[in-house]
Amino acid sequence: MKTWFTILFGTLLLACSLRVLAQPQSPVPATKAPTPAVHKKAKSNDGEQRFQANCGRCHTPPEALSPREVKAVLQHMRVRAMLTAEDEQLILKYLAP
Amino acid sequence: MKRALGALIALLGIATSVCAQSDVPILSGALAFNASTTGGATSFVPTLAPVLVAPLGDHWLIEARADVLGFFAQQNGTSGPYNGRFFATFDYGQVDYIANPHLTITVGRFLTPFNIYNERISAVWIANLQDSPIIFTIGTRTSSASNGGMLRGVVVERPNWLLNYTAYFSAASTTENLLAGRAAGGRIGMFLPKAGIEFGASYQRFLQDRNYNAAGTYLVWQPPQIPLDVRAEYAYSPGGQGYWLEGAMRVAKNRSDTSWLGRLQTIARVQQFFKGVPTPQDILPSADVNQFDFGLNYYLPHDVRLNGSYGRQYSSAGNANIWNVQIAYRFLFPAWPGEHK
């Protein structure tokens, strides 16, 4: 068990280090985007409707999602909650316009 | 098995480093503390449940979840000093290939898709009541996970309805933290988005030791006009059968109400279990059980949730009061810093 966690954390640390080193520094601070804001008015009614209909089936939505996180979240939910490809695209546009 | 797991994790790390120029992995999950008193015996359970999700382009996805749990209880059940220890479990670690809108192929260790509680509701930051339903182990047995392969996807999608499916096979494993039974099964579900209704059925053939069937059905109803969630499951196995029905209602006009009162949610659950013939590896109760629970959720800002519940269990093996209090913080952030997209 200890071996697994050592491997896991070691690998994650290595992965993070490689990623940070490989990426040019962005002038934009790495803070959460001032967005999508799940509870704010959206441009895409379809996306909002899909979001409300699908995500709320199991859980309350997180208070905010940054655009950087949205793709991973939606792919995760596409597999876990059987979102359709169309759902994924519309919700993506709603959360990260 | 350890080498395989190590290789999988190493692959995950390297792949995400190399391929994730535009696909930022996320770390999600929850940090929670639960205090419970069941039949006079009190226990404390701190939990850290991290989830790693790493997309690799548009078609590949790596997901993993582990739980680090502590369990602290009095030495003699209801008296004596508190003792306990921490332990870790590896819930799932899977690679998904999203081939097309109708097919996703999953290999690795995945949550067994029997009904929907295990896959979608059991997470500590999602479940409205901290005690799992009595029938939870039907179809999921002791580890809740399967080791093998799974196919899933949407069969047909129409504006008013959607039909989805899941089919899987699991190999037996007795390795610590990778426990799984040899089994095959599937699930089919229908979702009616405009009505807020989802229902479906599950089947599993357990292929280890003594072969037997397990089957179940589920229903989710969320009327769009009011912030009410209704969930129910029924499950059968030779070891017993039962159902649970849960309703959760926000004290608000709509689901996006974030007023101080709108953050409050009331919960009620009723369940019954009828004992069958004991079967290998089930951890079902030894007698018929009737139980009801009442609870309150309060959703604080910053994804913190307070939860309290009271339940009463009636069984020929003994009646009991069940109290639970929990605070949970749900986190979600990119696995590493970077630029905005």
mmCIF file with all atom_site columns, N, CA and C in Angstrom, chain B residues 120-144:
data_model
loop_
_atom_site.group_PDB
_atom_site.id
_atom_site.type_symbol
_atom_site.label_atom_id
_atom_site.label_alt_id
_atom_site.label_comp_id
_atom_site.label_asym_id
_atom_site.label_entity_id
_atom_site.label_seq_id
_atom_site.pdbx_PDB_ins_code
_atom_site.Cartn_x
_atom_site.Cartn_y
_atom_site.Cartn_z
_atom_site.occupancy
_atom_site.B_iso_or_equiv
_atom_site.pdbx_formal_charge
_atom_site.auth_seq_id
_atom_site.auth_comp_id
_atom_site.auth_asym_id
_atom_site.auth_atom_id
_atom_site.pdbx_PDB_model_num
ATOM 1  N N  . ARG B 1 120 ? -22.896 6.886  -9.204 1.00 0.00 ? 120 ARG B N  1
ATOM 2  C CA . ARG B 1 120 ? -23.174 8.312  -9.335 1.00 0.00 ? 120 ARG B CA 1
ATOM 3  C C  . ARG B 1 120 ? -23.544 9.030  -8.048 1.00 0.00 ? 120 ARG B C  1
ATOM 4  N N  . ILE B 1 121 ? -23.960 8.321  -7.033 1.00 0.00 ? 121 ILE B N  1
ATOM 5  C CA . ILE B 1 121 ? -24.475 9.004  -5.848 1.00 0.00 ? 121 ILE B CA 1
ATOM 6  C C  . ILE B 1 121 ? -23.672 8.720  -4.586 1.00 0.00 ? 121 ILE B C  1
ATOM 7  N N  . SER B 1 122 ? -22.882 7.665  -4.587 1.00 0.00 ? 122 SER B N  1
ATOM 8  C CA . SER B 1 122 ? -22.251 7.223  -3.338 1.00 0.00 ? 122 SER B CA 1
ATOM 9  C C  . SER B 1 122 ? -21.124 8.128  -2.849 1.00 0.00 ? 122 SER B C  1
ATOM 10 N N  . ALA B 1 123 ? -20.596 8.993  -3.715 1.00 0.00 ? 123 ALA B N  1
ATOM 11 C CA . ALA B 1 123 ? -19.472 9.840  -3.289 1.00 0.00 ? 123 ALA B CA 1
ATOM 12 C C  . ALA B 1 123 ? -19.859 10.661 -2.066 1.00 0.00 ? 123 ALA B C  1
ATOM 13 N N  . VAL B 1 124 ? -18.914 10.857 -1.178 1.00 0.00 ? 124 VAL B N  1
ATOM 14 C CA . VAL B 1 124 ? -19.197 11.480 0.123  1.00 0.00 ? 124 VAL B CA 1
ATOM 15 C C  . VAL B 1 124 ? -19.737 12.899 -0.024 1.00 0.00 ? 124 VAL B C  1
ATOM 16 N N  . TRP B 1 125 ? -19.407 13.572 -1.110 1.00 0.00 ? 125 TRP B N  1
ATOM 17 C CA . TRP B 1 125 ? -19.881 14.945 -1.309 1.00 0.00 ? 125 TRP B CA 1
ATOM 18 C C  . TRP B 1 125 ? -21.189 14.993 -2.099 1.00 0.00 ? 125 TRP B C  1
ATOM 19 N N  . ILE B 1 126 ? -21.699 13.842 -2.475 1.00 0.00 ? 126 ILE B N  1
ATOM 20 C CA . ILE B 1 126 ? -22.941 13.816 -3.246 1.00 0.00 ? 126 ILE B CA 1
ATOM 21 C C  . ILE B 1 126 ? -24.103 13.222 -2.446 1.00 0.00 ? 126 ILE B C  1
ATOM 22 N N  . ALA B 1 127 ? -23.854 12.111 -1.770 1.00 0.00 ? 127 ALA B N  1
ATOM 23 C CA . ALA B 1 127 ? -24.938 11.412 -1.076 1.00 0.00 ? 127 ALA B CA 1
ATOM 24 C C  . ALA B 1 127 ? -25.635 12.325 -0.078 1.00 0.00 ? 127 ALA B C  1
ATOM 25 N N  . ASN B 1 128 ? -26.956 12.309 -0.102 1.00 0.00 ? 128 ASN B N  1
ATOM 26 C CA . ASN B 1 128 ? -27.720 13.144 0.829  1.00 0.00 ? 128 ASN B CA 1
ATOM 27 C C  . ASN B 1 128 ? -27.700 12.589 2.243  1.00 0.00 ? 128 ASN B C  1
ATOM 28 N N  . LEU B 1 129 ? -27.632 11.277 2.355  1.00 0.00 ? 129 LEU B N  1
ATOM 29 C CA . LEU B 1 129 ? -27.539 10.630 3.668  1.00 0.00 ? 129 LEU B CA 1
ATOM 30 C C  . LEU B 1 129 ? -26.264 9.799  3.686  1.00 0.00 ? 129 LEU B C  1
ATOM 31 N N  . GLN B 1 130 ? -25.527 9.872  4.777  1.00 0.00 ? 130 GLN B N  1
ATOM 32 C CA . GLN B 1 130 ? -24.196 9.265  4.779  1.00 0.00 ? 130 GLN B CA 1
ATOM 33 C C  . GLN B 1 130 ? -24.212 7.750  4.867  1.00 0.00 ? 130 GLN B C  1
ATOM 34 N N  . ASP B 1 131 ? -25.282 7.177  5.399  1.00 0.00 ? 131 ASP B N  1
ATOM 35 C CA . ASP B 1 131 ? -25.387 5.714  5.417  1.00 0.00 ? 131 ASP B CA 1
ATOM 36 C C  . ASP B 1 131 ? -25.863 5.232  4.054  1.00 0.00 ? 131 ASP B C  1
ATOM 37 N N  . SER B 1 132 ? -25.108 4.297  3.477  1.00 0.00 ? 132 SER B N  1
ATOM 38 C CA . SER B 1 132 ? -25.534 3.738  2.197  1.00 0.00 ? 132 SER B CA 1
ATOM 39 C C  . SER B 1 132 ? -26.838 2.971  2.390  1.00 0.00 ? 132 SER B C  1
ATOM 40 N N  . PRO B 1 133 ? -27.624 2.838  1.335  1.00 0.00 ? 133 PRO B N  1
ATOM 41 C CA . PRO B 1 133 ? -28.835 2.024  1.451  1.00 0.00 ? 133 PRO B CA 1
ATOM 42 C C  . PRO B 1 133 ? -28.494 0.577  1.817  1.00 0.00 ? 133 PRO B C  1
ATOM 43 N N  . ILE B 1 134 ? -29.438 -0.082 2.459  1.00 0.00 ? 134 ILE B N  1
ATOM 44 C CA . ILE B 1 134 ? -29.204 -1.464 2.898  1.00 0.00 ? 134 ILE B CA 1
ATOM 45 C C  . ILE B 1 134 ? -28.903 -2.373 1.708  1.00 0.00 ? 134 ILE B C  1
ATOM 46 N N  . ILE B 1 135 ? -29.565 -2.129 0.586  1.00 0.00 ? 135 ILE B N  1
ATOM 47 C CA . ILE B 1 135 ? -29.384 -3.015 -0.576 1.00 0.00 ? 135 ILE B CA 1
ATOM 48 C C  . ILE B 1 135 ? -28.152 -2.647 -1.401 1.00 0.00 ? 135 ILE B C  1
ATOM 49 N N  . PHE B 1 136 ? -27.367 -1.722 -0.919 1.00 0.00 ? 136 PHE B N  1
ATOM 50 C CA . PHE B 1 136 ? -26.217 -1.231 -1.689 1.00 0.00 ? 136 PHE B CA 1
ATOM 51 C C  . PHE B 1 136 ? -25.289 -2.360 -2.153 1.00 0.00 ? 136 PHE B C  1
ATOM 52 N N  . THR B 1 137 ? -25.108 -3.360 -1.303 1.00 0.00 ? 137 THR B N  1
ATOM 53 C CA . THR B 1 137 ? -24.129 -4.401 -1.666 1.00 0.00 ? 137 THR B CA 1
ATOM 54 C C  . THR B 1 137 ? -24.685 -5.415 -2.663 1.00 0.00 ? 137 THR B C  1
ATOM 55 N N  . ILE B 1 138 ? -25.970 -5.361 -2.943 1.00 0.00 ? 138 ILE B N  1
ATOM 56 C CA . ILE B 1 138 ? -26.499 -6.258 -3.984 1.00 0.00 ? 138 ILE B CA 1
ATOM 57 C C  . ILE B 1 138 ? -25.984 -5.757 -5.334 1.00 0.00 ? 138 ILE B C  1
ATOM 58 N N  . GLY B 1 139 ? -25.282 -6.612 -6.033 1.00 0.00 ? 139 GLY B N  1
ATOM 59 C CA . GLY B 1 139 ? -24.716 -6.231 -7.326 1.00 0.00 ? 139 GLY B CA 1
ATOM 60 C C  . GLY B 1 139 ? -23.368 -5.563 -7.226 1.00 0.00 ? 139 GLY B C  1
ATOM 61 N N  . THR B 1 140 ? -23.017 -5.072 -6.055 1.00 0.00 ? 140 THR B N  1
ATOM 62 C CA . THR B 1 140 ? -21.702 -4.439 -5.924 1.00 0.00 ? 140 THR B CA 1
ATOM 63 C C  . THR B 1 140 ? -20.813 -5.207 -4.939 1.00 0.00 ? 140 THR B C  1
ATOM 64 N N  . ARG B 1 141 ? -21.407 -6.104 -4.168 1.00 0.00 ? 141 ARG B N  1
ATOM 65 C CA . ARG B 1 141 ? -20.691 -6.898 -3.163 1.00 0.00 ? 141 ARG B CA 1
ATOM 66 C C  . ARG B 1 141 ? -19.843 -6.014 -2.265 1.00 0.00 ? 141 ARG B C  1
ATOM 67 N N  . THR B 1 142 ? -18.677 -6.485 -1.915 1.00 0.00 ? 142 THR B N  1
ATOM 68 C CA . THR B 1 142 ? -17.929 -5.782 -0.870 1.00 0.00 ? 142 THR B CA 1
ATOM 69 C C  . THR B 1 142 ? -17.073 -4.624 -1.359 1.00 0.00 ? 142 THR B C  1
ATOM 70 N N  . SER B 1 143 ? -16.520 -4.728 -2.554 1.00 0.00 ? 143 SER B N  1
ATOM 71 C CA . SER B 1 143 ? -15.565 -3.692 -2.964 1.00 0.00 ? 143 SER B CA 1
ATOM 72 C C  . SER B 1 143 ? -16.213 -2.589 -3.791 1.00 0.00 ? 143 SER B C  1
ATOM 73 N N  . SER B 1 144 ? -17.403 -2.808 -4.316 1.00 0.00 ? 144 SER B N  1
ATOM 74 C CA . SER B 1 144 ? -18.114 -1.839 -5.161 1.00 0.00 ? 144 SER B CA 1
ATOM 75 C C  . SER B 1 144 ? -17.449 -1.637 -6.518 1.00 0.00 ? 144 SER B C  1
#
